[in-house]
PDB file of C-alpha atoms in Angstrom:
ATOM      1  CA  UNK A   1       0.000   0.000   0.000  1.00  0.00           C
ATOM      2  CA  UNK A   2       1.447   3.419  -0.639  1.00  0.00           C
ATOM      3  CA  UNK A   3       0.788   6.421   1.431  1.00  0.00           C
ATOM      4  CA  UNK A   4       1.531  10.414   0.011  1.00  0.00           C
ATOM      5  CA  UNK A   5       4.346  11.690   1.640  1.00  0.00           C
ATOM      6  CA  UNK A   6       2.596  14.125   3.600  1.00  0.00           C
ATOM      7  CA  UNK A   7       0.841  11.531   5.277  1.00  0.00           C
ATOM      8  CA  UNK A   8       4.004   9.572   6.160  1.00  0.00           C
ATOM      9  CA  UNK A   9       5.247  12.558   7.662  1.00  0.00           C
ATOM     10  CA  UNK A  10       2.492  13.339   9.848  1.00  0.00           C
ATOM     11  CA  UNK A  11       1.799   9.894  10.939  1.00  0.00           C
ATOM     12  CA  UNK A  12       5.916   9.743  11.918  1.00  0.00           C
ATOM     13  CA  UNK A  13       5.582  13.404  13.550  1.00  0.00           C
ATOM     14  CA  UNK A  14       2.889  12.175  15.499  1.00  0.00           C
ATOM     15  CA  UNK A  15       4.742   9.075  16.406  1.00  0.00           C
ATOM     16  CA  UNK A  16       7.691  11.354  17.717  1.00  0.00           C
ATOM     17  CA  UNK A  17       5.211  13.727  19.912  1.00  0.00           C
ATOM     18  CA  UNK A  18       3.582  10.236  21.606  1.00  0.00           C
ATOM     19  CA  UNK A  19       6.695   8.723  22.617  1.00  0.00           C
ATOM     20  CA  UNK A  20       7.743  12.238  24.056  1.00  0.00           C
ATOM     21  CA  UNK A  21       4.700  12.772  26.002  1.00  0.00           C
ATOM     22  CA  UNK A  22       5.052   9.017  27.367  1.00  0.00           C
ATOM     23  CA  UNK A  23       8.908   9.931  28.221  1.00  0.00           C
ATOM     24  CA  UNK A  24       7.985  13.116  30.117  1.00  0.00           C
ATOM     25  CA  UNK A  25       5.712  11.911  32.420  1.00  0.00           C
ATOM     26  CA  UNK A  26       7.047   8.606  33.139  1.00  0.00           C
ATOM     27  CA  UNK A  27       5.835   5.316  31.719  1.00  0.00           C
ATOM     28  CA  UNK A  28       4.030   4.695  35.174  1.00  0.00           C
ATOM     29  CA  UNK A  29       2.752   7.576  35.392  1.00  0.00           C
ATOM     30  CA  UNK A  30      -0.592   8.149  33.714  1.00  0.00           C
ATOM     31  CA  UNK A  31      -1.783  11.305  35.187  1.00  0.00           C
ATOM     32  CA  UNK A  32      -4.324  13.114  33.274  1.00  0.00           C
ATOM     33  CA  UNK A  33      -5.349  16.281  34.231  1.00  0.00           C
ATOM     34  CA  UNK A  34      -8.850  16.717  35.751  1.00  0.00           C
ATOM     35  CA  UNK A  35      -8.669  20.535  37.418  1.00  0.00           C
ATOM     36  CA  UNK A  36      -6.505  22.655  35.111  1.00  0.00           C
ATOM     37  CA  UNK A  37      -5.815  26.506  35.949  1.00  0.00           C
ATOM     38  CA  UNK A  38      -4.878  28.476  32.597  1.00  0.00           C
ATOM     39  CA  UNK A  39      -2.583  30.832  32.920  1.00  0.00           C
ATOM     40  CA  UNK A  40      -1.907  30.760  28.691  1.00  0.00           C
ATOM     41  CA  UNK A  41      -4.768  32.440  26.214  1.00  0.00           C
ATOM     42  CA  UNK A  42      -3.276  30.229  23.641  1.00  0.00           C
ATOM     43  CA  UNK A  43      -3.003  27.194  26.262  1.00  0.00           C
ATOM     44  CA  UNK A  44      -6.907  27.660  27.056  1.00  0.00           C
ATOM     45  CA  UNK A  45      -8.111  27.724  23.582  1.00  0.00           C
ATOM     46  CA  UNK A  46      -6.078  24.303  22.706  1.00  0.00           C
ATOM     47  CA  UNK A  47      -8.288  22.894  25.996  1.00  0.00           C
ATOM     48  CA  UNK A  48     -11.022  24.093  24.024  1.00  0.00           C
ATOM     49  CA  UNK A  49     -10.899  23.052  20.615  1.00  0.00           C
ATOM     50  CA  UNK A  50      -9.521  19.365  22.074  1.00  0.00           C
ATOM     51  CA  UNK A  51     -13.041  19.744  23.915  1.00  0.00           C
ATOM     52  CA  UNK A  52     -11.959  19.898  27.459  1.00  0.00           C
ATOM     53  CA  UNK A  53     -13.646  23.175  28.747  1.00  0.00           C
ATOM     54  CA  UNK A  54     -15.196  21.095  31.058  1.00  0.00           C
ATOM     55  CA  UNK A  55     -11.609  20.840  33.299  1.00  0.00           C
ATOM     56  CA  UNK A  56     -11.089  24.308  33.081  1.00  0.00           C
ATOM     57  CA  UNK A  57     -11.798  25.783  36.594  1.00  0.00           C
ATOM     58  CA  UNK A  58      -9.918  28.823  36.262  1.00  0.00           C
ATOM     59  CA  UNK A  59      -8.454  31.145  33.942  1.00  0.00           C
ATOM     60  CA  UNK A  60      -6.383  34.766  33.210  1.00  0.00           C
ATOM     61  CA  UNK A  61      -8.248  38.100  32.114  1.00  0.00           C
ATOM     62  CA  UNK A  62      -6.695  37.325  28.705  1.00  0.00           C
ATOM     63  CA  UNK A  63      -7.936  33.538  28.192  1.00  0.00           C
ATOM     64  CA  UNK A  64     -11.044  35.298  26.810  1.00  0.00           C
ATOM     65  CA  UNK A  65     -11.557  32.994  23.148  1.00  0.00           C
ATOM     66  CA  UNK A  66     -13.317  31.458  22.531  1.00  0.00           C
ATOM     67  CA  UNK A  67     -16.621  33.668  24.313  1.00  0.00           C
ATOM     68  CA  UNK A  68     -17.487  30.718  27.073  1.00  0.00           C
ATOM     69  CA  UNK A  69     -13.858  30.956  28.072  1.00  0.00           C
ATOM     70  CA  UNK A  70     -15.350  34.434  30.050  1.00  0.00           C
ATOM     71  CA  UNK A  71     -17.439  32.311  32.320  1.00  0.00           C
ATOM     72  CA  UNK A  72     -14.887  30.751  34.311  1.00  0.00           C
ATOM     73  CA  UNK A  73     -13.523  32.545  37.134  1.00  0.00           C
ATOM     74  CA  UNK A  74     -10.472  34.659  36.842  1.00  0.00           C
ATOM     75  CA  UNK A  75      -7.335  34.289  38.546  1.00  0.00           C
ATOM     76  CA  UNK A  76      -5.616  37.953  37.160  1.00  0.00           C
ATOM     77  CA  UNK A  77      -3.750  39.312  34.486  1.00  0.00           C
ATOM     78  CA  UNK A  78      -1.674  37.375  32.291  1.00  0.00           C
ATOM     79  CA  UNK A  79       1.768  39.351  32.854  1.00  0.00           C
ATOM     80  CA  UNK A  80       2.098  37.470  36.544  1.00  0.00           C
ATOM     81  CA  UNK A  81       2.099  40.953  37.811  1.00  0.00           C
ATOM     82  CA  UNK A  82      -1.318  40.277  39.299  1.00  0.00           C
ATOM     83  CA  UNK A  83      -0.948  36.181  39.780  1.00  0.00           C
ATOM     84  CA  UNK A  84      -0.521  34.609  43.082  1.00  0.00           C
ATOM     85  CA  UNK A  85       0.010  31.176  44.039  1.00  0.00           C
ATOM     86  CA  UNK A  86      -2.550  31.716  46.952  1.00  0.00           C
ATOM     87  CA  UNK A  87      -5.017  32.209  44.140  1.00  0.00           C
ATOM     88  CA  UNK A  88      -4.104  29.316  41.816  1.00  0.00           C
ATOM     89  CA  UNK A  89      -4.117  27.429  44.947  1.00  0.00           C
ATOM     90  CA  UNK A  90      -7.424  28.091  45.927  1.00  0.00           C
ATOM     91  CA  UNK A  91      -8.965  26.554  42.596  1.00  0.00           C
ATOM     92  CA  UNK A  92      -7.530  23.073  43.778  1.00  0.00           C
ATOM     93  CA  UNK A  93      -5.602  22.646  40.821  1.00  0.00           C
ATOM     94  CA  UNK A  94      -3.620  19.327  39.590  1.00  0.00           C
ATOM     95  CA  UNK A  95      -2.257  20.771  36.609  1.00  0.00           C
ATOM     96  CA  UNK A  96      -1.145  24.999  35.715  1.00  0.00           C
ATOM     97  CA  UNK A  97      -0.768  25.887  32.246  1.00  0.00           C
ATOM     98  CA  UNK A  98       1.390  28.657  31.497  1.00  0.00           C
ATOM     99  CA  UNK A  99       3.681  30.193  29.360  1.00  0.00           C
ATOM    100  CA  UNK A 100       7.422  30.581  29.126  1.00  0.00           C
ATOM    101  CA  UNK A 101       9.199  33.411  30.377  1.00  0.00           C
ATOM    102  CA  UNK A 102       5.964  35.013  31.891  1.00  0.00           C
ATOM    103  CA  UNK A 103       5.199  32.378  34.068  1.00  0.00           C
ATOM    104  CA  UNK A 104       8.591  30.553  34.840  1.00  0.00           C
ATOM    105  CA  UNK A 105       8.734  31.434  38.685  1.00  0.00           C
ATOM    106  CA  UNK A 106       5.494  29.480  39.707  1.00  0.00           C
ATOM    107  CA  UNK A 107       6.592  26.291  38.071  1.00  0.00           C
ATOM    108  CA  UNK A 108       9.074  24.832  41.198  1.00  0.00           C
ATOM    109  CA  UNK A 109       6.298  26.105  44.172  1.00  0.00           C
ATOM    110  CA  UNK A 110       3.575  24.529  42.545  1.00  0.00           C
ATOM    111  CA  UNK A 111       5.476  21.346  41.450  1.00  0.00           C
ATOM    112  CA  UNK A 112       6.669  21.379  44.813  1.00  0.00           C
ATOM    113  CA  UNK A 113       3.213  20.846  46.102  1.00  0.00           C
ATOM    114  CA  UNK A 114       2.644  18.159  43.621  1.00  0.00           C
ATOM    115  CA  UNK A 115       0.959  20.265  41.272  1.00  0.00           C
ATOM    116  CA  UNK A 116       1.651  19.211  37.475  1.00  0.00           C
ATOM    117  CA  UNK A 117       2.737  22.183  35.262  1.00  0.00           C
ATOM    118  CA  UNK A 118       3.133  22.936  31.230  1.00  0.00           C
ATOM    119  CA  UNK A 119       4.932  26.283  30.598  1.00  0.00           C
ATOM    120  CA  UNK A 120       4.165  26.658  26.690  1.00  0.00           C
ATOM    121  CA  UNK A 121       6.973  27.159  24.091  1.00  0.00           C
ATOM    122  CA  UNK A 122       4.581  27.343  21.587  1.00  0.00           C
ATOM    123  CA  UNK A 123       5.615  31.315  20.526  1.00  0.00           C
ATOM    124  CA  UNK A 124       8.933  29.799  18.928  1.00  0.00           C
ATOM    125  CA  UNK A 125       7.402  28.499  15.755  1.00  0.00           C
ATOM    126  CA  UNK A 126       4.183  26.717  14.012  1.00  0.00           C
ATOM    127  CA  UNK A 127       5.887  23.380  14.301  1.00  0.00           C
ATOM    128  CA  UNK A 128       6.206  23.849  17.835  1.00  0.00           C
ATOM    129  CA  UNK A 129       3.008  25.302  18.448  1.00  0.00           C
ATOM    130  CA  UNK A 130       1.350  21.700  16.748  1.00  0.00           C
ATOM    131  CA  UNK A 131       3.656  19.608  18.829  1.00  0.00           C
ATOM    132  CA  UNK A 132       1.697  21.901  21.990  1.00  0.00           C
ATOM    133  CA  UNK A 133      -1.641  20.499  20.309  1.00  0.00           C
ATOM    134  CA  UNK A 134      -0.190  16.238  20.141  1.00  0.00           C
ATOM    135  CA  UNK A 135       1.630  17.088  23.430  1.00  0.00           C
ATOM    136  CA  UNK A 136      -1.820  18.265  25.105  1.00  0.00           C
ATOM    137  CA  UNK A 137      -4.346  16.252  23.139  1.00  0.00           C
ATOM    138  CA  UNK A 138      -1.856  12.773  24.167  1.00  0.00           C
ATOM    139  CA  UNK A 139      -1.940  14.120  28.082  1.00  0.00           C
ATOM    140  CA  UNK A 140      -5.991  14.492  27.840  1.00  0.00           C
ATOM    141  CA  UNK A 141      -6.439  11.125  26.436  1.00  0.00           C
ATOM    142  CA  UNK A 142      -7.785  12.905  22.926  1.00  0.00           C
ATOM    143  CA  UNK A 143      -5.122  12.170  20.577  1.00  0.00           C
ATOM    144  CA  UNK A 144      -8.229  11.953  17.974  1.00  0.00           C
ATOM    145  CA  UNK A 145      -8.649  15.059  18.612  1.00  0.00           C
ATOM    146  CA  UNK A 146      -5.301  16.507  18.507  1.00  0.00           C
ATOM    147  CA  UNK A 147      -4.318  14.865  14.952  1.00  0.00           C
ATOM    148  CA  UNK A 148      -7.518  16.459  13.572  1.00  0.00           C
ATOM    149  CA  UNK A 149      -6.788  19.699  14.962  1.00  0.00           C
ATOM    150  CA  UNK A 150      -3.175  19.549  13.285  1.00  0.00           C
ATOM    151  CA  UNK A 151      -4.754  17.875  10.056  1.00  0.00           C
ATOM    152  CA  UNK A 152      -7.316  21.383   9.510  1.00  0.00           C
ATOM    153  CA  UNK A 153      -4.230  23.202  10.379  1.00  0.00           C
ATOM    154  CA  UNK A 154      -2.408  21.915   7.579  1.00  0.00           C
ATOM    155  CA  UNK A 155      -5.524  22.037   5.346  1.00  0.00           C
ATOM    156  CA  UNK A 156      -5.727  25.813   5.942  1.00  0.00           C
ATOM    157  CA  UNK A 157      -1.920  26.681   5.844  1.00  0.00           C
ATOM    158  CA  UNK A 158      -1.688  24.336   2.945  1.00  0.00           C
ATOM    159  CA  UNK A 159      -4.966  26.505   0.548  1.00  0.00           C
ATOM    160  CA  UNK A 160      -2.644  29.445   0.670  1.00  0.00           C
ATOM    161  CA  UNK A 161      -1.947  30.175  -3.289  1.00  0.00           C
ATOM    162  CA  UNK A 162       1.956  29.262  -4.066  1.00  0.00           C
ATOM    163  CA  UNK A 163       2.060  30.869  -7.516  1.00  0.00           C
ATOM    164  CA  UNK A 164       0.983  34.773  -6.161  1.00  0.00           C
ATOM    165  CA  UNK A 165       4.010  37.010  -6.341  1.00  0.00           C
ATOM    166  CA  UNK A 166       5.708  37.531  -3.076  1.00  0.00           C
ATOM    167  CA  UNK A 167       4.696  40.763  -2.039  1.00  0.00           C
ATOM    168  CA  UNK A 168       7.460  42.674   1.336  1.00  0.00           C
ATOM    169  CA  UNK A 169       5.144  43.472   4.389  1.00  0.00           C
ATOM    170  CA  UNK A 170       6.294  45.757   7.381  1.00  0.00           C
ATOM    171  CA  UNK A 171       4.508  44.150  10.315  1.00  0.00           C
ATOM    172  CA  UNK A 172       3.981  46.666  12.898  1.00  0.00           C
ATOM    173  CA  UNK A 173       3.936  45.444  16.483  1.00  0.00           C
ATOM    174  CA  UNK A 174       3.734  49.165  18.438  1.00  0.00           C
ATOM    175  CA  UNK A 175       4.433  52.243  17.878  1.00  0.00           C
ATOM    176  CA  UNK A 176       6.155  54.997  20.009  1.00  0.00           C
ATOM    177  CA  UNK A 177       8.921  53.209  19.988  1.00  0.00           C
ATOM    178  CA  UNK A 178       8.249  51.348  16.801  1.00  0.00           C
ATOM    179  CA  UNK A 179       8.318  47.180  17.288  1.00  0.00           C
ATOM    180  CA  UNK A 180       7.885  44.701  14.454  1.00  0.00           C
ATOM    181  CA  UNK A 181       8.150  40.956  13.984  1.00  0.00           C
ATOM    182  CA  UNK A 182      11.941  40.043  13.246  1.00  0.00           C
ATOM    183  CA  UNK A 183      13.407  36.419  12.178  1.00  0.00           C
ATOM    184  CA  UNK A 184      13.017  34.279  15.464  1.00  0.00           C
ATOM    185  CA  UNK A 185       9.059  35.471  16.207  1.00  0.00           C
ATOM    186  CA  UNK A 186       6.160  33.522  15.670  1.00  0.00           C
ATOM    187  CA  UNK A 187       4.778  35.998  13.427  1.00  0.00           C
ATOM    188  CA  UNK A 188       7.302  36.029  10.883  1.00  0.00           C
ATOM    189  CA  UNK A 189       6.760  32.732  10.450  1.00  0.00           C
ATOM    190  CA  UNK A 190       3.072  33.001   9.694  1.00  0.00           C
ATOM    191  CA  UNK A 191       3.899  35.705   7.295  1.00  0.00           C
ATOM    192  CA  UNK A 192       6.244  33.549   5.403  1.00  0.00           C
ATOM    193  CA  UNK A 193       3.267  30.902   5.349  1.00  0.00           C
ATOM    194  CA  UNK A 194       1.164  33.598   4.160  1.00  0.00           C
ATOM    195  CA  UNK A 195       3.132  34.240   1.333  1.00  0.00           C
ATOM    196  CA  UNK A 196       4.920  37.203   2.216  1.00  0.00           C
ATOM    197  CA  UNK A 197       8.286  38.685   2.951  1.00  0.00           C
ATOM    198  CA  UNK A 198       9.140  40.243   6.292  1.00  0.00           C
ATOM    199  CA  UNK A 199      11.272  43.715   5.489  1.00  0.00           C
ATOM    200  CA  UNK A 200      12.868  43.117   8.844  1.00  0.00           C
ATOM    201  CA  UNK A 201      13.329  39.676   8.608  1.00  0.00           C
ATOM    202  CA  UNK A 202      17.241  39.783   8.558  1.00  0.00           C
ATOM    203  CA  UNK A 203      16.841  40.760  11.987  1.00  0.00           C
ATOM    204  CA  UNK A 204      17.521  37.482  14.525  1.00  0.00           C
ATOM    205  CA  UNK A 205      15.910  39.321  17.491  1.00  0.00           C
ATOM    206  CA  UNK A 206      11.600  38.168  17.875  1.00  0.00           C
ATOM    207  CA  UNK A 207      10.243  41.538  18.166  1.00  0.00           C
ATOM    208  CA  UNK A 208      13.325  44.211  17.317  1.00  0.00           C
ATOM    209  CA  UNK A 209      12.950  48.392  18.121  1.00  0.00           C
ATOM    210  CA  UNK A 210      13.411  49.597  14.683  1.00  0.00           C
ATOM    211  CA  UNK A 211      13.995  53.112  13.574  1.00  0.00           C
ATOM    212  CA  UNK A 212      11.103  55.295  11.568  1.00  0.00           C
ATOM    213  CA  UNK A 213      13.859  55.588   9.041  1.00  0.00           C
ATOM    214  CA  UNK A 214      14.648  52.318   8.559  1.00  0.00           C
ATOM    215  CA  UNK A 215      10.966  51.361   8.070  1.00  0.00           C
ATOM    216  CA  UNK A 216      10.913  54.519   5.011  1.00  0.00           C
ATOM    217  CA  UNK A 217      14.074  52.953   3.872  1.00  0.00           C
ATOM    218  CA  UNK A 218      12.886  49.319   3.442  1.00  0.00           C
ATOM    219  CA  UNK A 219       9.799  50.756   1.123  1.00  0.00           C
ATOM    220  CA  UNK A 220       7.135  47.417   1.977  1.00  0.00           C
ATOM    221  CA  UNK A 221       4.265  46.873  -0.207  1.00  0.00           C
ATOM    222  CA  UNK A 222       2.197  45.928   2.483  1.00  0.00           C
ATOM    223  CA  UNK A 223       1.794  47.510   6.069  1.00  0.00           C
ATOM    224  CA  UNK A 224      -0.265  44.980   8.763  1.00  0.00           C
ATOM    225  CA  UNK A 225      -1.235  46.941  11.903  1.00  0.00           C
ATOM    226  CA  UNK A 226      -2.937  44.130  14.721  1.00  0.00           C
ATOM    227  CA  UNK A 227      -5.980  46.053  15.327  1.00  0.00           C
ATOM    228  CA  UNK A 228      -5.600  45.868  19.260  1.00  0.00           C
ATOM    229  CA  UNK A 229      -3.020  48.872  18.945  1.00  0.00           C
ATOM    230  CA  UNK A 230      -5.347  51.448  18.089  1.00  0.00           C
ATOM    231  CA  UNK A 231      -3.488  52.248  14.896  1.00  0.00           C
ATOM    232  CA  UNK A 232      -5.938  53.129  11.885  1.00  0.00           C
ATOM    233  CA  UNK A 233      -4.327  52.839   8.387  1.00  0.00           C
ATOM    234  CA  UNK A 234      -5.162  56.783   8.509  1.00  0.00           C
ATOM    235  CA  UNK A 235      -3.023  57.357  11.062  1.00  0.00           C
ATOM    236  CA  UNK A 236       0.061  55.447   8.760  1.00  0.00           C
ATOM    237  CA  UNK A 237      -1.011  58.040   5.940  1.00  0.00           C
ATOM    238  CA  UNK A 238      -0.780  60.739   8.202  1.00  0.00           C
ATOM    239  CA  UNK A 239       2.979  59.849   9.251  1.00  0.00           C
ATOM    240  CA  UNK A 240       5.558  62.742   7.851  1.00  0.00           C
ATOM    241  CA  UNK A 241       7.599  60.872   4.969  1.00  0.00           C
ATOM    242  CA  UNK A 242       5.502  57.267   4.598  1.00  0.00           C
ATOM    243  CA  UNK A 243       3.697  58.824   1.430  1.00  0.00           C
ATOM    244  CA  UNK A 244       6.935  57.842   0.083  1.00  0.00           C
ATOM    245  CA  UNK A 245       6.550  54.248   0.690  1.00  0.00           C
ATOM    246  CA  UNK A 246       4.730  52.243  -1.724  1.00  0.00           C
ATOM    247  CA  UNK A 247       2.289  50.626   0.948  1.00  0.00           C
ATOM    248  CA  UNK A 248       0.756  53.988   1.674  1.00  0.00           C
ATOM    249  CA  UNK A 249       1.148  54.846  -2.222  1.00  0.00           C
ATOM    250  CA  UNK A 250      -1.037  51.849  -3.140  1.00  0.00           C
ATOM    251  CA  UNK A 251      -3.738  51.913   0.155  1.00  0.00           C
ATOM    252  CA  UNK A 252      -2.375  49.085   1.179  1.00  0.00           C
ATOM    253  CA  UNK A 253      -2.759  49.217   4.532  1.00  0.00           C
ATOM    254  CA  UNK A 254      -4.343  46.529   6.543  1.00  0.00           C
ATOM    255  CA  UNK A 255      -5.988  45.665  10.222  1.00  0.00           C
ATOM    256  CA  UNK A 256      -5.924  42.081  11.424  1.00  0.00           C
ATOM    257  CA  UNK A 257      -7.471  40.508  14.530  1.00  0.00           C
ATOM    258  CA  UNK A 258      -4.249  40.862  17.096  1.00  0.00           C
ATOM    259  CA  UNK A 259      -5.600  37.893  18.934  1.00  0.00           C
ATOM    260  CA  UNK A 260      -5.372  35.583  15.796  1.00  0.00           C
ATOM    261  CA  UNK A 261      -2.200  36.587  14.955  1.00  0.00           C
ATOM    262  CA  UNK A 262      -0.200  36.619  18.120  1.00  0.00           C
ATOM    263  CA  UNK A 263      -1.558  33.078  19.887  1.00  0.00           C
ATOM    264  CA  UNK A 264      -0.023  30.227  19.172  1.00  0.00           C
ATOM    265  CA  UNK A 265      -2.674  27.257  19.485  1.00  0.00           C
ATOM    266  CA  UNK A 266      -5.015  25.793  16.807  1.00  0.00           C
ATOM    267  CA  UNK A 267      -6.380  29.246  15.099  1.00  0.00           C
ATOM    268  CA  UNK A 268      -2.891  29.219  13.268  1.00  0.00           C
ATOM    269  CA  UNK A 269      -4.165  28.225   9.881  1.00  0.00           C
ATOM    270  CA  UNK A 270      -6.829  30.763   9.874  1.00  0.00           C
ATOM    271  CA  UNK A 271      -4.408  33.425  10.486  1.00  0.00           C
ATOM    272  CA  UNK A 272      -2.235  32.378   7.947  1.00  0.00           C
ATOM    273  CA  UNK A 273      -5.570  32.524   5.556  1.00  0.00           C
ATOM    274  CA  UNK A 274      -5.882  35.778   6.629  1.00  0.00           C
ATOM    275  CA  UNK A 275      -2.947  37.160   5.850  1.00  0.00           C
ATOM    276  CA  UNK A 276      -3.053  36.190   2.776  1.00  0.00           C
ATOM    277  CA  UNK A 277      -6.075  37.468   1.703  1.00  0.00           C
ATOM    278  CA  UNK A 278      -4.674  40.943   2.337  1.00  0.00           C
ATOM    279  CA  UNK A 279      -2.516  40.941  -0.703  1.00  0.00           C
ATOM    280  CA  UNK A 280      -5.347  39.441  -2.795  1.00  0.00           C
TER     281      UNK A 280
END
């Protein structure tokens, strides 16, 4: 019998999450988490599309997608500015799922108290962020669930027209200083998936300060603002000196939900649809 490639692949990069899973819990152990405090918007919609709202007993102001998310009881902001253990701790939880480098310094107190947690890596790339889906979906005993999650993934990233000319995009993450999306983010990856190429892309750093000049200077076709800044594409017109850029020139400035652009979890083909339908 022969199987496409693709399928060989996903079957083997399934394979390779399983054995993982089994390795980091222990082969004895079979814990599966029953009360599960969300400290990670992207963490708490995977929970959610691998239909496991149900375990959910708390979550952060920012786990807010999908709508029955708002619900459940908050614990604070995401930041950890506003988190305390106390208040995890009072949801009974046997498992915390957070994110890395915002929520590193509850892991060893809570694990120390026998409390399971997942710090997410899932911001590092769209491969990682499907091996977050298997890793989840093997832990909650829905591993059906999982490898159709990453299946409709791969169907969405996948529909994205090859043959469309590559059009430069200046991704603006603030402004005042200006941010964008350099090589190592997660969304320079989606806009390469999209179709697209980053103007500050040469730049290893995720989310570089870059200079107004610089961002005149690299002339993109296509300016994305996430629409949770505030930014209007009038506002970009308005901007002394980016009438010379051939974005502006053209009107073609876009919005795009901030929230489906910026969480890593199982919205990640849609976004990449998204973009793409900007230059089209």
């Amino acid at each position: 019998m022969n199987f496409p490639v693709k399928k060989l692949k996903f079957f083997a990069f399934y394979a390779v999450i399983s054995i993982c899973t089994l390795l980091s819990l222990g082969a004895e152990d079979k814990f599966s988490p029953q009360k599960i405090v969300c400290l990670s918007p992207s963490g708490a919609e995977i929970l959610c599309a691998l239909d496991s709202f149900d375990k959910i007993k708390a979550r952060t102001d920012y786990c807010d997608y999908p709508e029955k998310l708002k619900s459940l009881p908050s614990v604070g902001g995401f930041d950890g500015k506003t988190l305390s253990i106390e208040t995890i701790l009072s949801y009974s939880p046997d498992f915390v799922y957070g994110s890395q480098g915002m929520h590193d310094f509850f892991k060893k107190p809570l694990e120390n108290l026998g409390i399971k947690v997942f710090l997410s890596n899932a911001a590092n790339g769209i491969s990682q962020t499907k091996q977050e889906i298997l890793y989840i979906a093997n832990l909650l005993e829905k591993q059906n669930e999982g490898k159709k999650i990453i299946e409709h993934i791969e169907q969405q990233i996948n529909s994205v027209p090859k043959s469309a000319p590559i059009k430069t995009v200046y991704y603006e993450v603030w402004a005042e200083p200006f941010m964008t999306a350099g090589k190592s983010s997660f969304i320079n990856e989606l806009l390469k998936a999209a179709g697209y190429k980053n103007v500050f892309a040469s730049i290893k750093e995720s989310y570089p300060m870059v200079s107004e000049e610089s961002i005149i200077a690299s002339q993109p076709q296509i300016i994305i603002l996430p629409d949770a800044n505030g930014i209007k594409p009038q506002d970009i017109k308005m901007r002394r000196g980016w009438n010379k850029i051939p974005a502006v020139k053209n009107n073609s400035i876009f919005t795009i939900n901030a929230d489906l652009i910026s969480r890593p979890g199982p919205r990640i083909g849609e976004a990449v649809v998204e973009l793409s339908k900007l230059a089209n």
